[in-house]
Amino acid sequence: MCSIIGILSKDIVAPALVESLKRMEYRGYDSVGIATLSTNKISVRKGIGKVGQVNSSLNLAGMEGFVGIGHTRWATHGGVTEYNAHPHSCCTNNIAVVHNGIIENYLSLKEELVKKGHIFRSETDSEVIAHLLEEYYNTGKDIKRAMMETVNQLEGSYAFVAMFANGTLSCARLDEPLVIGISDNTYYASSDVLGFLQYTDQAIFLDNRDMAIIDKAGVSIVNFSGEPGTRSITKVAWELADANKGEFAHYTIKEIFEQRISVKAATYQDEHKIKTFCDSIVSANNILVTGSGSSYHTSLIISMMGSRFLKKRFEPVMASEFQYNMDSIDKDTVIMAISQSGETADVLSATKLAREAGAKILSIVNVQTSSLARTADVSLSIKSGPEIGVAATKSFTGQVSLAYAILDRISGGKIGFDREVISDKISKMLAQQESIERLVNITMPKVNDIYLLGRSIHFPIALEGALKMKELAYVHAEGIAAGELKHGPLALMDKNAVVFVLNPDDRTYSDMLSSAYQVKARGAKIIGISNVPNDIYDAMIEIPKIDNDLLYPLIEIIPLQLFSYYLALQNNANPDFPRNLAKSVTVR
Ligand code: F6R
């Protein structure tokens, strides 16, 4: 949930640290800090706010030094304050640390350290790392030994980078991402390749329980027991240009528009890999599909479509609930794990448990170099390019598109998936951008409650649309399986409610109209999302007609994304960085 970066270079590092933090700000953005080493002295500047704001007020980029570390924070332990912002220094100020993750036993460690005379300046769990390193380093002046002793004490999940006053960087990872970047002049240790991709595409992905020590002589990697390891250098493929907003006001709207292309990109797969992926599904007795948030909504669609067209039981399980649903998992089980980032802690923990129970892991990710992709038996990437906006948009449709292509292939074409048709209909939907913006302005002032009704494959879209409205626009929104209205939610309907009715002319159409009448009778305002006009709608977003009605979910999500985006602007929310959220949820 935080981003960490360390840089050792022949050039001044502060401007690159600031740039890296800006690119990784999606991971957390409540406070920022940098420490650099200049004339054997560590200086720290940190403050509350986003990277741009803190840089403007404290001139982070103007700090001296050829070695430095930086951090953007998403608070877990301790409030959003300057003293809780990273980096944290030890008592003698000869070690500074940035950390991502949670140190579960920090209270007992802190108590011990305080007894030994250490003085703590923050409420964070992270600060114990600086003091532990100090404790062990001061006794032997051996960084490798101090790192081994320190990681031996830590419980939880973490990636951290420590800077020592002798000019060495050291870092370690356990269940949180950490990747080393290497260029001619410079070494990077970063939470994400985006932290250095603008400078080098040469990366070493550290394994769990790896530590790296970086000094002018180079990088040496050892495991937590101190045994040396060799890790290969990977060339990272993403184009840097993709991580810019271009002519768009926000990443979110840019990424919504990119869906014309990304739904197609997701379906071009290496033949051998997709065959292995599909064969594993065919030979499985038991298939569980898991993910979090939007990726869980994809899991719902996969499960519905898979059960219907492959005549096999697919069970969707929220990744955060997975540990409580382990009973049916054995060696004949296949887990399909869906994740944009491939770093979501709940998903990684679910796949770890399933693997221990003998299951095979198939993953669908966007980030090909992520932990999930690297640990799965087979992994396919949706190839959407970096998704910077915190809300999932193009990654959601990329996942659904690839899932359709996979199920179509296994079922011998029963789904009739056609990427060109989808892309064309999405373009038509995007062309309604301005009318959807107007609709927001007309219908939304003073609306506190939005409901989205759908049946069958439209129900996951109702959930996904509601999630977009909550996270982007901070409005209460709820996706409801329309048949459930009469079992409770109907009591909420009155003239203050706005209800979206997902109602293309497929087999759910007439039942959906009845649901619309039920809410209309209670005074709610109805927005129909349909290709068939009807007087019952107070407003209608017309979706293009598709011959193959199974494809509607990929189309009807587009107006809901656009609606949420414009609602966010109307509510003065920053759509790219919703409050209290982070793009990559690497804590459980
Ligand atoms: C919603 C959203 C989150 C993510 C969830 C899973 O717009 O962005 O709900 O979908 O945190 O993230 P990934 O897909 O990276 O595992």
XYZ file of C-alpha atoms and ligand atoms in Angstrom:
604
model
C 0.000 0.000 0.000
C 3.034 2.242 0.215
C 5.733 2.713 -2.358
C 9.418 2.491 -1.582
C 12.399 3.447 -3.681
C 16.145 3.494 -3.088
C 18.675 4.810 -5.601
C 22.480 4.649 -5.645
C 24.057 6.502 -8.540
C 26.945 8.490 -9.925
C 24.479 11.377 -10.312
C 22.501 13.379 -7.762
C 19.539 11.120 -6.887
C 16.849 13.414 -5.419
C 15.184 14.449 -8.728
C 14.930 10.777 -9.768
C 13.568 9.823 -6.335
C 10.806 12.429 -6.671
C 9.985 11.309 -10.213
C 9.847 7.649 -9.143
C 7.555 8.437 -6.237
C 5.222 10.364 -8.549
C 4.969 7.341 -10.827
C 4.245 5.005 -7.927
C 1.922 7.371 -6.081
C -1.048 5.168 -7.053
C 0.155 2.789 -4.301
C -0.548 5.267 -1.515
C -0.630 8.990 -1.257
C -1.179 10.507 2.181
C 2.386 11.583 2.925
C 5.808 11.593 1.314
C 9.441 11.656 2.346
C 12.981 11.402 1.089
C 16.352 10.832 2.775
C 19.667 11.388 1.045
C 23.268 11.005 2.077
C 25.556 13.963 1.580
C 29.011 14.447 3.140
C 28.461 11.315 5.241
C 25.321 12.761 6.806
C 21.749 11.554 6.298
C 19.179 14.327 5.779
C 15.435 13.689 5.810
C 12.591 15.828 4.453
C 8.996 14.659 4.755
C 5.483 16.039 4.854
C 1.764 15.401 4.466
C 0.180 15.455 1.022
C 0.895 14.212 -2.451
C 4.374 14.118 -3.979
C 3.885 17.317 -5.998
C 2.637 19.296 -2.985
C 5.357 18.130 -0.587
C 8.031 18.674 -3.232
C 6.788 22.238 -3.789
C 6.854 23.087 -0.106
C 10.042 21.224 0.941
C 12.022 21.132 -2.323
C 12.619 17.380 -2.064
C 14.157 17.341 -5.532
C 16.765 19.875 -4.430
C 18.388 17.592 -1.847
C 22.083 16.766 -2.293
C 23.599 13.301 -2.499
C 24.308 10.294 -4.710
C 22.435 7.798 -2.535
C 18.867 8.164 -1.301
C 15.592 6.526 -0.369
C 11.994 7.695 -0.744
C 8.479 6.715 0.258
C 4.813 7.477 -0.318
C 2.595 6.350 2.525
C -0.868 4.851 2.883
C -1.341 4.929 6.643
C -1.888 1.679 8.541
C -0.210 2.117 11.938
C -0.384 5.689 13.201
C -2.248 8.693 11.792
C -1.361 10.800 8.800
C 1.257 13.068 10.373
C 4.649 14.375 9.426
C 6.387 12.329 12.106
C 4.691 9.111 10.936
C 5.766 9.756 7.333
C 8.805 7.769 6.170
C 11.854 7.635 6.064
C 12.414 6.723 9.713
C 15.860 7.122 11.214
C 17.580 5.313 14.047
C 18.783 7.123 17.189
C 22.267 7.929 15.862
C 20.874 8.965 12.486
C 23.293 6.724 10.606
C 20.538 4.503 9.202
C 17.251 5.554 7.555
C 14.520 3.165 6.434
C 11.480 3.123 4.148
C 9.024 0.259 4.514
C 5.946 -1.173 2.817
C 3.811 -3.772 4.625
C 3.007 -4.550 8.242
C 5.320 -5.623 11.058
C 2.915 -7.624 13.173
C 5.160 -7.997 16.246
C 6.315 -4.371 16.315
C 4.907 -3.627 19.774
C 6.966 -6.317 21.502
C 10.056 -5.408 19.451
C 9.587 -1.744 20.318
C 9.253 -2.530 24.001
C 12.544 -4.460 23.936
C 14.304 -1.715 22.003
C 13.029 1.009 24.326
C 14.381 -0.987 27.278
C 17.750 -0.951 25.548
C 17.576 2.833 25.332
C 16.254 3.424 21.797
C 14.155 6.533 21.349
C 11.182 6.292 18.987
C 9.791 9.340 17.196
C 6.724 7.886 15.439
C 3.714 5.655 16.081
C 4.510 3.436 13.093
C 5.389 -0.230 13.042
C 8.081 0.589 10.454
C 10.356 2.521 12.793
C 11.392 -0.681 14.612
C 13.327 -1.739 11.494
C 15.645 1.279 11.731
C 16.321 0.662 15.437
C 16.803 -3.096 15.014
C 19.317 -2.500 12.231
C 21.076 0.045 14.433
C 21.227 -2.397 17.315
C 22.863 -5.106 15.217
C 24.959 -2.871 12.948
C 26.574 -0.966 15.787
C 27.877 -4.161 17.341
C 29.746 -5.516 14.267
C 29.567 -2.860 11.508
C 28.534 -5.702 9.197
C 25.488 -4.782 7.107
C 24.732 -8.293 5.873
C 24.808 -9.673 9.412
C 22.667 -6.764 10.709
C 20.104 -7.423 7.951
C 19.988 -11.155 8.720
C 19.528 -10.539 12.450
C 16.845 -7.939 11.736
C 14.719 -9.968 9.312
C 15.014 -12.867 11.722
C 13.159 -10.753 14.305
C 10.428 -9.387 12.043
C 7.009 -11.029 11.719
C 4.476 -9.949 9.128
C 4.891 -8.954 5.514
C 7.351 -6.370 4.348
C 9.648 -4.890 1.798
C 12.089 -2.301 3.068
C 15.102 -0.350 1.905
C 17.677 0.919 4.413
C 20.306 3.542 3.712
C 23.486 3.471 5.795
C 25.704 6.484 6.390
C 28.596 4.629 4.727
C 26.713 4.937 1.405
C 25.303 1.396 1.206
C 21.675 0.519 0.482
C 20.258 -2.755 1.729
C 16.803 -4.155 1.153
C 14.714 -7.227 1.926
C 11.319 -8.648 1.010
C 8.784 -11.025 2.500
C 5.355 -11.184 0.824
C 5.602 -7.607 -0.460
C 7.003 -6.703 -3.878
C 10.569 -5.456 -4.379
C 12.447 -5.226 -7.634
C 15.982 -4.084 -8.436
C 16.603 -1.927 -11.519
C 20.042 -1.755 -13.078
C 21.427 0.777 -15.527
C 25.014 1.750 -16.453
C 25.399 4.264 -13.698
C 22.705 3.517 -11.251
C 20.949 0.901 -9.103
C 17.333 1.094 -7.967
C 15.355 -0.867 -5.363
C 11.669 -0.241 -5.931
C 8.157 -1.483 -5.126
C 7.255 -1.493 -8.801
C 9.132 -1.390 -12.100
C 7.295 1.887 -12.729
C 9.674 3.357 -10.135
C 12.598 3.087 -12.566
C 11.159 2.183 -15.968
C 11.837 5.695 -17.199
C 15.573 5.065 -16.608
C 16.121 1.363 -17.313
C 14.232 -1.727 -18.436
C 16.723 -4.149 -16.818
C 15.188 -5.628 -13.677
C 15.868 -8.311 -11.094
C 12.718 -9.530 -9.326
C 13.683 -10.530 -5.810
C 12.182 -13.741 -4.493
C 10.490 -13.968 -1.138
C 13.099 -14.026 1.653
C 15.730 -12.375 -0.543
C 17.912 -9.520 0.624
C 20.070 -7.319 -1.603
C 23.038 -5.204 -0.625
C 23.826 -2.425 -3.040
C 27.004 -0.373 -3.013
C 29.373 1.155 -5.560
C 30.717 -2.341 -6.352
C 27.299 -3.597 -7.449
C 24.395 -5.666 -6.153
C 24.771 -8.835 -4.116
C 21.765 -10.985 -3.349
C 21.516 -13.438 -0.468
C 18.609 -15.191 1.183
C 17.549 -14.585 4.782
C 20.045 -17.227 5.930
C 22.866 -15.381 4.196
C 23.337 -17.889 1.359
C 24.189 -16.189 -1.944
C 21.675 -16.461 -4.767
C 21.801 -15.608 -8.440
C 18.745 -14.028 -9.975
C 18.447 -13.440 -13.675
C 17.992 -10.003 -15.199
C 14.616 -9.562 -16.893
C 14.007 -7.039 -19.635
C 10.792 -5.272 -18.738
C 8.561 -4.753 -21.733
C 6.236 -1.887 -20.870
C 6.467 1.292 -22.850
C 7.136 4.304 -20.706
C 4.912 6.488 -22.869
C 1.912 4.480 -21.700
C 2.206 5.958 -18.234
C 1.325 9.510 -19.328
C -2.062 11.226 -19.347
C -1.679 12.480 -22.909
C -4.422 14.963 -23.803
C -6.769 13.645 -21.087
C -7.522 15.483 -17.846
C -7.109 12.336 -15.749
C -5.653 8.859 -16.075
C -9.084 7.428 -15.319
C -10.786 8.939 -18.363
C -7.770 8.088 -20.530
C -7.965 4.492 -19.374
C -11.730 4.376 -19.980
C -11.064 5.441 -23.568
C -8.231 2.951 -24.001
C -10.761 0.142 -23.673
C -11.428 0.308 -27.417
C -7.972 -1.202 -27.844
C -7.355 -3.033 -24.572
C -10.340 -5.401 -24.942
C -8.722 -6.618 -28.132
C -5.145 -6.691 -26.788
C -6.254 -8.997 -23.969
C -7.258 -11.734 -26.391
C -3.977 -12.023 -28.325
C -2.209 -14.795 -26.428
C 0.716 -17.084 -26.933
C -0.797 -20.277 -28.392
C 1.136 -22.679 -26.170
C 0.294 -20.798 -22.982
C -3.405 -20.384 -23.641
C -3.658 -24.048 -24.634
C -2.033 -25.125 -21.356
C -4.347 -22.748 -19.472
C -7.461 -24.130 -21.191
C -6.341 -27.773 -20.856
C -5.978 -27.295 -17.104
C -9.562 -26.053 -16.871
C -10.846 -28.936 -18.979
C -9.127 -31.572 -16.853
C -10.127 -30.072 -13.476
C -12.898 -31.538 -11.345
C -13.278 -28.521 -9.146
C -12.747 -24.919 -10.267
C -12.647 -21.993 -7.864
C -12.392 -18.473 -9.270
C -11.042 -15.814 -6.956
C -10.185 -12.121 -6.892
C -10.865 -8.924 -4.964
C -13.012 -5.893 -5.778
C -13.447 -5.498 -9.529
C -11.422 -8.647 -10.146
C -13.928 -10.510 -7.976
C -16.697 -9.181 -10.209
C -14.808 -10.697 -13.147
C -14.711 -13.959 -11.169
C -18.518 -13.846 -10.922
C -18.860 -13.467 -14.691
C -16.351 -16.276 -15.352
C -18.193 -18.565 -12.960
C -21.613 -17.887 -14.489
C -20.415 -18.267 -18.055
C -18.131 -21.225 -17.276
C -20.851 -23.210 -15.489
C -23.341 -22.450 -18.242
C -21.222 -23.203 -21.300
C -18.704 -25.774 -20.050
C -21.254 -27.653 -17.935
C -18.773 -27.698 -15.064
C -19.183 -26.143 -11.659
C -17.194 -22.924 -11.301
C -17.335 -21.447 -7.815
C -16.575 -17.743 -7.274
C -14.876 -17.010 -3.935
C -13.826 -13.554 -2.735
C -10.089 -13.690 -2.102
C -10.535 -12.273 1.408
C -12.977 -15.127 2.206
C -10.900 -17.836 0.577
C -9.236 -19.080 3.754
C -12.681 -20.000 5.129
C -13.648 -21.980 1.995
C -10.797 -24.440 1.727
C -12.619 -27.707 2.402
C -13.164 -28.788 -1.209
C -9.626 -28.015 -2.395
C -7.400 -30.918 -3.395
C -5.007 -31.926 -6.181
C -7.838 -32.084 -8.735
C -8.761 -28.465 -8.038
C -7.860 -25.565 -10.278
C -7.839 -22.032 -8.909
C -8.319 -19.210 -11.388
C -6.897 -16.148 -9.650
C -7.789 -12.813 -11.212
C -5.844 -9.664 -10.385
C -4.841 -6.494 -12.195
C -1.756 -5.867 -10.093
C -0.916 -9.476 -9.271
C 0.176 -8.142 -5.873
C -3.111 -8.074 -3.922
C -2.303 -9.673 -0.562
C -5.683 -11.408 -0.228
C -5.243 -13.041 -3.634
C -1.638 -14.079 -2.976
C -2.631 -15.562 0.353
C -5.551 -17.462 -1.256
C -3.311 -18.974 -3.939
C -0.650 -19.858 -1.381
C -3.179 -21.772 0.732
C -4.638 -23.479 -2.334
C -1.191 -24.514 -3.562
C -0.397 -25.997 -0.152
C -3.619 -28.028 -0.460
C -2.390 -29.412 -3.806
C -4.371 -27.205 -6.227
C -3.074 -25.914 -9.526
C -2.983 -22.130 -9.906
C -3.949 -20.351 -13.109
C -3.746 -16.597 -13.064
C -5.011 -13.724 -15.168
C -3.077 -10.554 -14.394
C -2.230 -7.262 -16.011
C 1.275 -6.931 -14.547
C 3.158 -9.825 -16.104
C 6.085 -9.519 -13.741
C 3.940 -9.548 -10.593
C 4.208 -12.031 -7.730
C 0.981 -13.765 -8.773
C 2.125 -14.183 -12.372
C 5.480 -15.531 -11.263
C 4.105 -18.018 -8.758
C 1.162 -19.379 -10.810
C 1.479 -22.631 -12.763
C 0.229 -20.806 -15.846
C -0.356 -17.085 -16.121
C -1.954 -15.035 -18.873
C -1.658 -11.266 -19.074
C -4.444 -9.011 -20.290
C -1.746 -6.644 -21.637
C -3.712 -3.496 -20.869
C -0.562 -1.461 -20.157
C -0.150 0.436 -16.876
C -3.446 1.249 -15.181
C -2.642 4.276 -13.043
C -6.135 5.436 -12.035
C -6.887 3.706 -8.763
C -10.301 2.485 -9.965
C -10.136 -0.532 -12.246
C -11.534 0.305 -15.697
C -9.610 -1.111 -18.648
C -8.259 -3.947 -16.522
C -11.824 -5.045 -15.706
C -12.944 -5.201 -19.333
C -9.573 -6.728 -20.308
C -10.118 -9.527 -17.787
C -13.684 -10.124 -18.946
C -12.651 -10.052 -22.580
C -9.863 -12.601 -22.055
C -12.168 -14.763 -19.942
C -14.754 -14.798 -22.747
C -12.073 -15.745 -25.266
C -10.872 -18.616 -23.052
C -14.367 -19.982 -22.401
C -15.274 -19.591 -26.068
C -12.232 -21.616 -27.052
C -12.938 -24.395 -24.564
C -16.644 -24.558 -25.429
C -15.925 -24.818 -29.143
C -17.272 -21.357 -29.976
C -20.543 -21.527 -28.004
C -20.089 -18.004 -26.674
C -19.418 -16.479 -30.073
C -16.911 -13.974 -28.748
C -15.762 -11.444 -31.349
C -13.169 -8.875 -30.256
C -13.781 -6.610 -33.263
C -17.501 -6.378 -32.494
C -16.788 -5.586 -28.852
C -14.254 -2.908 -29.705
C -16.639 -1.326 -32.209
C -19.561 -1.243 -29.734
C -17.333 0.178 -26.999
C -16.316 2.986 -29.387
C -19.999 3.713 -29.993
C -20.620 3.822 -26.253
C -17.675 6.162 -25.672
C -19.079 8.515 -28.297
C -21.891 9.240 -25.807
C -19.402 10.774 -23.375
C -20.942 14.250 -23.542
C -24.529 13.130 -23.130
C -23.551 11.067 -20.100
C -21.798 14.100 -18.621
C -25.021 16.113 -19.162
C -27.060 13.341 -17.585
C -24.900 13.520 -14.473
C -25.453 17.263 -14.271
C -29.230 16.927 -14.670
C -29.955 13.912 -12.459
C -27.381 13.924 -9.765
C -27.371 17.064 -7.641
C -28.252 16.130 -4.077
C -28.558 12.396 -4.731
C -27.374 10.314 -1.794
C -28.416 6.816 -2.814
C -27.966 5.056 -6.119
C -29.106 1.505 -6.814
C -28.160 -0.603 -9.802
C -30.373 -3.520 -10.746
C -29.335 -6.431 -12.937
C -30.088 -10.093 -13.415
C -27.884 -12.983 -14.541
C -24.652 -11.720 -16.169
C -25.785 -8.129 -15.631
C -25.721 -8.557 -11.852
C -21.875 -8.502 -11.657
C -22.008 -5.343 -13.786
C -24.485 -3.816 -11.312
C -21.962 -4.572 -8.546
C -19.064 -3.216 -10.588
C -20.975 -0.037 -11.527
C -21.850 0.524 -7.860
C -18.204 0.046 -6.860
C -17.126 2.695 -9.409
C -19.667 5.202 -8.058
C -18.641 4.617 -4.448
C -14.904 4.838 -4.964
C -14.795 7.574 -7.590
C -17.661 9.836 -6.507
C -18.061 8.961 -2.794
C -21.775 8.315 -3.259
C -23.566 5.426 -1.611
C -24.340 2.953 -4.405
C -25.541 -0.618 -4.261
C -25.720 -3.331 -6.904
C -28.789 -5.528 -6.422
C -29.852 -8.770 -8.129
C -33.204 -7.438 -9.291
C -35.153 -10.525 -8.213
C -34.057 -9.820 -4.635
C -35.809 -6.433 -4.513
C -38.968 -7.874 -2.978
C -36.906 -9.663 -0.307
C -35.813 -6.431 1.319
C -34.266 -3.613 -0.752
C -37.691 -2.445 -1.992
C -38.145 -0.901 1.454
C -35.406 1.603 0.528
C -37.083 2.886 -2.616
C -38.640 6.346 -2.510
C -38.509 9.577 -4.492
C -34.952 10.271 -3.338
C -33.497 7.115 -4.899
C -31.931 6.933 -8.351
C -32.092 3.442 -9.844
C -30.092 2.207 -12.837
C -31.819 -0.649 -14.610
C -29.464 -2.809 -16.724
C -31.891 -3.955 -19.341
C -30.715 -4.960 -22.808
C -33.117 -7.119 -24.792
C -31.902 -10.529 -23.715
C -33.548 -13.265 -21.673
C -33.642 -11.038 -18.581
C -35.515 -8.202 -20.340
C -39.139 -8.671 -19.298
C -38.315 -9.623 -15.698
C -36.167 -6.498 -15.507
C -39.048 -4.354 -16.717
C -41.212 -5.745 -13.896
C -38.466 -4.809 -11.425
C -38.372 -1.324 -12.924
C -42.153 -0.981 -12.418
C -41.795 -2.047 -8.791
C -39.302 0.709 -7.993
C -41.092 3.292 -10.148
C -44.273 2.673 -8.144
C -42.370 3.733 -5.006
C -41.353 7.030 -6.624
C -37.720 6.267 -7.527
C -36.142 7.943 -10.554
C -35.126 5.367 -13.159
C -32.206 5.476 -15.589
C -32.509 2.682 -18.138
C -29.419 1.207 -19.764
C -30.925 -0.540 -22.734
C -31.173 -0.754 -26.490
C -34.997 -0.625 -26.281
C -36.639 2.703 -25.347
C -39.462 2.557 -22.805
C -41.556 5.280 -21.158
C -40.849 3.900 -17.737
C -37.321 5.342 -17.854
C -36.961 8.902 -16.578
C -33.729 8.942 -18.551
C -32.156 6.413 -20.827
C -28.606 5.607 -21.846
C -28.947 3.868 -25.148
C -26.543 1.025 -25.720
C -25.918 -0.306 -29.219
C -27.760 -3.461 -30.207
C -25.551 -6.586 -30.341
C -26.630 -9.746 -32.142
C -24.837 -11.845 -29.549
C -26.496 -10.747 -26.305
C -23.888 -12.527 -24.151
C -21.554 -9.644 -24.911
C -23.681 -6.893 -23.326
C -21.785 -6.847 -19.994
C -18.686 -5.552 -21.780
C -20.700 -2.702 -23.265
C -22.982 -1.671 -20.423
C -20.122 -1.158 -17.972
C -18.776 1.694 -20.150
C -21.604 4.217 -19.442
C -21.394 3.333 -15.748
C -17.650 4.080 -15.728
C -18.246 7.382 -17.551
C -21.124 8.272 -15.240
C -18.971 7.605 -12.159
C -16.121 9.661 -13.576
C -18.306 12.717 -14.231
C -20.046 12.280 -10.895
C -16.614 12.360 -9.243
C -15.845 15.658 -11.000
C -19.222 17.057 -9.956
C -18.456 16.063 -6.349
C -14.996 17.648 -6.515
C -13.301 14.286 -6.007
C -10.024 13.437 -7.735
C -10.992 10.416 -9.841
C -7.414 9.198 -10.187
C -6.709 9.067 -6.474
C -9.847 8.368 -4.413
C -9.511 9.145 -0.731
C -8.464 6.304 1.610
C -7.711 3.896 -1.247
C -4.596 2.605 -2.972
C -4.148 0.871 -6.286
C -2.228 -2.093 -5.012
C -3.621 -3.511 -1.789
C -0.632 -5.408 -0.455
C -1.897 -5.692 3.121
C -4.540 -8.147 4.349
C -11.935 -1.230 -7.925
C -10.565 -1.539 -7.608
C -10.287 -2.538 -6.551
C -9.425 -3.655 -7.143
C -9.030 -4.646 -6.045
C -8.230 -5.807 -6.614
O -12.018 -0.251 -8.908
O -9.659 -1.025 -8.195
O -11.465 -3.057 -6.018
O -10.156 -4.274 -8.152
O -8.280 -3.999 -5.062
O -7.045 -5.376 -7.208
P -6.258 -6.326 -8.188
O -7.118 -6.563 -9.374
O -4.999 -5.590 -8.496
O -6.012 -7.604 -7.449
